[in-house]
Tab-separated table of C-alpha atoms in Angstrom:
chain	number	residue	atom	x	y	z
A	1	MET	CA	-3.567	12.051	18.486
A	2	LYS	CA	-5.774	12.242	15.396
A	3	LYS	CA	-4.821	12.906	11.788
A	4	ASP	CA	-7.114	12.889	8.787
A	5	ILE	CA	-5.053	12.733	5.615
A	6	ILE	CA	-6.019	12.907	1.961
A	7	LEU	CA	-3.381	11.473	-0.345
A	8	CYS	CA	-3.913	12.268	-4.006
A	9	GLY	CA	-2.172	12.193	-7.337
A	10	VAL	CA	-2.193	10.307	-10.592
A	11	GLY	CA	-1.914	6.584	-11.195
A	12	GLY	CA	1.677	5.403	-11.127
A	13	ASP	CA	2.924	8.141	-8.766
A	14	GLY	CA	3.080	5.844	-5.740
A	15	ILE	CA	0.294	7.382	-3.643
A	16	VAL	CA	-1.010	3.946	-2.680
A	17	SER	CA	2.506	2.980	-1.490
A	18	VAL	CA	2.709	6.124	0.643
A	19	ALA	CA	-0.657	5.292	2.229
A	20	LYS	CA	0.591	1.766	2.936
A	21	ILE	CA	3.750	3.065	4.654
A	22	ILE	CA	1.851	5.545	6.840
A	23	SER	CA	-0.711	2.849	7.696
A	24	ASP	CA	2.012	0.377	8.644
A	25	ALA	CA	3.739	2.928	10.900
A	26	ALA	CA	0.439	3.841	12.577
A	27	LEU	CA	-0.504	0.208	13.193
A	28	ASN	CA	2.934	-0.536	14.606
A	29	LYS	CA	2.396	2.351	17.022
A	30	ASN	CA	-0.898	0.705	18.066
A	31	LEU	CA	-3.005	3.491	16.589
A	32	TYR	CA	-6.436	3.003	15.088
A	33	LEU	CA	-6.697	3.254	11.329
A	34	LYS	CA	-9.348	3.570	8.612
A	35	GLN	CA	-8.563	3.885	4.929
A	36	SER	CA	-10.526	4.279	1.737
A	37	GLU	CA	-8.896	4.533	-1.682
A	38	ILE	CA	-10.034	5.096	-5.241
A	39	HIS	CA	-7.986	4.251	-8.310
A	40	GLY	CA	-8.554	6.212	-11.522
A	41	MET	CA	-10.148	4.818	-14.661
A	42	SER	CA	-6.753	4.307	-16.232
A	43	GLN	CA	-4.125	2.647	-14.130
A	44	ARG	CA	-1.396	5.090	-15.143
A	45	GLY	CA	-2.301	8.764	-15.365
A	46	GLY	CA	-5.824	8.589	-13.902
A	47	SER	CA	-6.783	10.322	-10.673
A	48	VAL	CA	-5.947	8.371	-7.510
A	49	PHE	CA	-6.813	9.327	-3.962
A	50	SER	CA	-6.997	7.847	-0.526
A	51	HIS	CA	-8.643	8.956	2.698
A	52	LEU	CA	-6.458	7.867	5.597
A	53	ARG	CA	-7.561	8.395	9.185
A	54	ILE	CA	-5.304	7.580	12.131
A	55	SER	CA	-6.060	8.146	15.800
A	56	ASP	CA	-5.327	6.950	19.300
A	57	LYS	CA	-9.104	6.486	19.720
A	58	PRO	CA	-11.489	4.292	17.699
A	59	ILE	CA	-12.480	5.615	14.259
A	60	TYR	CA	-15.939	4.829	12.943
A	61	ALA	CA	-15.857	6.126	9.357
A	62	ASP	CA	-13.247	5.779	6.659
A	63	VAL	CA	-14.220	8.869	4.649
A	64	ILE	CA	-13.069	12.333	5.715
A	65	PRO	CA	-15.840	14.944	5.646
A	66	GLU	CA	-15.319	18.178	3.728
A	67	GLY	CA	-13.451	20.763	5.786
A	68	GLN	CA	-11.950	18.172	8.150
A	69	ALA	CA	-8.663	16.983	6.584
A	70	ASP	CA	-5.544	17.885	8.542
A	71	ILE	CA	-3.238	17.155	5.603
A	72	ILE	CA	-3.492	16.968	1.839
A	73	LEU	CA	-0.492	15.141	0.430
A	74	SER	CA	-0.411	15.406	-3.352
A	75	SER	CA	2.009	14.121	-5.955
A	76	GLU	CA	0.560	16.539	-8.509
A	77	PRO	CA	-0.390	20.225	-8.038
A	78	MET	CA	-3.738	20.216	-9.873
A	79	GLU	CA	-4.820	17.151	-7.886
A	80	SER	CA	-4.114	19.060	-4.655
A	81	LEU	CA	-6.607	21.717	-5.801
A	82	ARG	CA	-9.275	19.090	-6.439
A	83	TYR	CA	-9.261	18.175	-2.729
A	84	LEU	CA	-8.893	21.634	-1.137
A	85	PRO	CA	-12.586	21.645	-0.094
A	86	PHE	CA	-11.715	18.772	2.269
A	87	LEU	CA	-8.974	20.741	4.048
A	88	ALA	CA	-9.624	22.079	7.549
A	89	ALA	CA	-9.035	25.794	8.116
A	90	ASP	CA	-5.804	25.014	9.985
A	91	GLY	CA	-4.779	22.132	7.701
A	92	CYS	CA	-1.698	21.909	5.511
A	93	VAL	CA	-0.969	21.010	1.897
A	94	ILE	CA	2.188	19.201	0.854
A	95	THR	CA	2.444	18.990	-2.923
A	96	ASN	CA	4.843	18.414	-5.739
A	97	SER	CA	5.053	21.637	-7.767
A	98	GLU	CA	5.989	19.714	-10.905
A	99	PRO	CA	2.833	18.895	-12.914
A	100	PHE	CA	1.942	15.680	-14.680
A	101	VAL	CA	0.363	17.164	-17.796
A	102	ASN	CA	-1.946	14.474	-19.117
A	103	ILE	CA	-4.701	16.660	-20.556
A	104	LYS	CA	-4.695	19.246	-23.368
A	105	ASN	CA	-6.214	22.026	-21.303
A	106	TYR	CA	-4.060	21.689	-18.188
A	107	PRO	CA	-4.498	24.938	-16.239
A	108	ASP	CA	-1.829	27.618	-16.117
A	109	MET	CA	0.726	26.549	-13.487
A	110	ASP	CA	1.067	30.061	-12.042
A	111	LYS	CA	-2.659	30.043	-11.314
A	112	VAL	CA	-2.553	26.532	-9.859
A	113	MET	CA	0.349	27.379	-7.559
A	114	ALA	CA	-1.264	30.698	-6.552
A	115	GLU	CA	-4.254	28.705	-5.248
A	116	VAL	CA	-2.007	26.280	-3.377
A	117	LYS	CA	-0.105	29.187	-1.813
A	118	LYS	CA	-3.381	30.592	-0.428
A	119	VAL	CA	-3.294	27.767	2.110
A	120	LYS	CA	-1.528	29.211	5.155
A	121	THR	CA	0.565	26.093	5.753
A	122	ASN	CA	1.803	24.737	2.461
A	123	VAL	CA	4.928	22.927	1.358
A	124	ALA	CA	4.958	23.169	-2.424
A	125	PHE	CA	8.245	22.156	-4.017
A	126	ASN	CA	9.770	20.241	-6.896
A	127	ALA	CA	9.895	16.788	-5.336
A	128	ASN	CA	10.986	15.283	-8.669
A	129	GLU	CA	14.194	17.305	-8.594
A	130	ILE	CA	15.053	16.172	-5.061
A	131	ALA	CA	14.180	12.569	-5.942
A	132	LYS	CA	16.618	12.615	-8.872
A	133	LYS	CA	19.410	13.779	-6.566
A	134	VAL	CA	18.937	10.767	-4.285
A	135	ASN	CA	18.039	8.310	-7.068
A	136	ALA	CA	14.541	7.655	-5.741
A	137	ARG	CA	10.893	8.342	-6.510
A	138	SER	CA	9.217	11.624	-5.670
A	139	ASN	CA	6.442	9.968	-3.648
A	140	MET	CA	8.975	9.113	-0.930
A	141	VAL	CA	10.315	12.682	-0.930
A	142	LEU	CA	6.744	13.923	-0.456
A	143	LEU	CA	6.212	11.432	2.365
A	144	GLY	CA	9.312	12.801	4.075
A	145	ALA	CA	8.027	16.365	3.731
A	146	THR	CA	4.812	15.301	5.465
A	147	ILE	CA	6.520	13.938	8.589
A	148	PRO	CA	6.674	17.257	10.519
A	149	PHE	CA	2.848	17.440	10.285
A	150	LEU	CA	1.995	13.757	10.612
A	151	GLY	CA	2.282	12.884	14.290
A	152	LEU	CA	4.597	9.982	13.487
A	153	GLU	CA	8.368	10.010	13.816
A	154	LEU	CA	10.889	9.668	11.006
A	155	ALA	CA	12.255	6.478	12.609
A	156	GLU	CA	8.765	4.917	12.641
A	157	LEU	CA	8.328	5.549	8.923
A	158	GLU	CA	11.846	4.312	8.197
A	159	ALA	CA	11.010	1.060	9.983
A	160	SER	CA	7.854	0.731	7.855
A	161	ILE	CA	9.867	1.233	4.673
A	162	GLN	CA	12.251	-1.520	5.780
A	163	ARG	CA	9.342	-3.895	6.497
A	164	ILE	CA	7.456	-3.132	3.281
A	165	PHE	CA	10.362	-2.913	0.827
A	166	GLY	CA	12.829	-5.257	2.519
A	167	ARG	CA	12.037	-8.122	0.157
A	168	LYS	CA	12.992	-5.898	-2.794
A	169	GLY	CA	16.549	-5.610	-1.558
A	170	GLU	CA	18.861	-3.253	0.270
A	171	ALA	CA	19.281	-0.844	-2.670
A	172	VAL	CA	15.514	-0.188	-2.868
A	173	VAL	CA	15.247	0.254	0.898
A	174	ASN	CA	18.216	2.624	1.005
A	175	SER	CA	16.977	4.798	-1.873
A	176	ASN	CA	13.564	5.123	-0.202
A	177	LEU	CA	15.185	5.969	3.128
A	178	ALA	CA	17.344	8.621	1.454
A	179	ALA	CA	14.258	10.083	-0.219
A	180	ILE	CA	12.167	10.446	2.933
A	181	LYS	CA	15.133	11.990	4.765
A	182	ALA	CA	15.610	14.493	1.931
A	183	GLY	CA	11.919	15.431	1.979
A	184	TYR	CA	11.903	15.667	5.764
A	185	GLU	CA	14.921	18.003	5.737
A	186	PHE	CA	13.351	20.151	3.028
A	187	ALA	CA	10.116	20.583	5.002
A	188	LYS	CA	11.937	21.324	8.265
A	189	ASN	CA	14.091	23.984	6.604
A	190	ASN	CA	11.371	25.601	4.516
């Protein structure tokens, strides 16, 4: 088992939390792990990305070479485009279709989504809308949509959410669990 994952988005979207949950689940499954993350110049709204490599064999580098990522998980559609050169030919993109417009010249959304749809395996959907329905954040919905491609089981990620967010209380844990289940169901059915 080997998965090279690029997680990307904008500051404040919870990409770092998603990386932490996947990392926790992988470590609890006794997998090897390497991670590298970059936070944008501004804490909220700046570009954020993480290279996350998990495998059942030792990993020697924490950065994913161009053309080698199995998954791009993006909380923002334009950010998914920024990292497409890293995607392997048979890789998949999971992205929120709802933009975070923080620049004047944000590209036309039809053009952005047309580029995303060129990727053979893509799950592009309004994660914000699903998150509102379950009273959670969209990053957890996106995490759930990634599970069918991840090589980890839903139950393993649920256990990680309980470990990581347990100190924040049952309501936080339950909303995050509802969100990943909703994202997982969306990806399985679409």
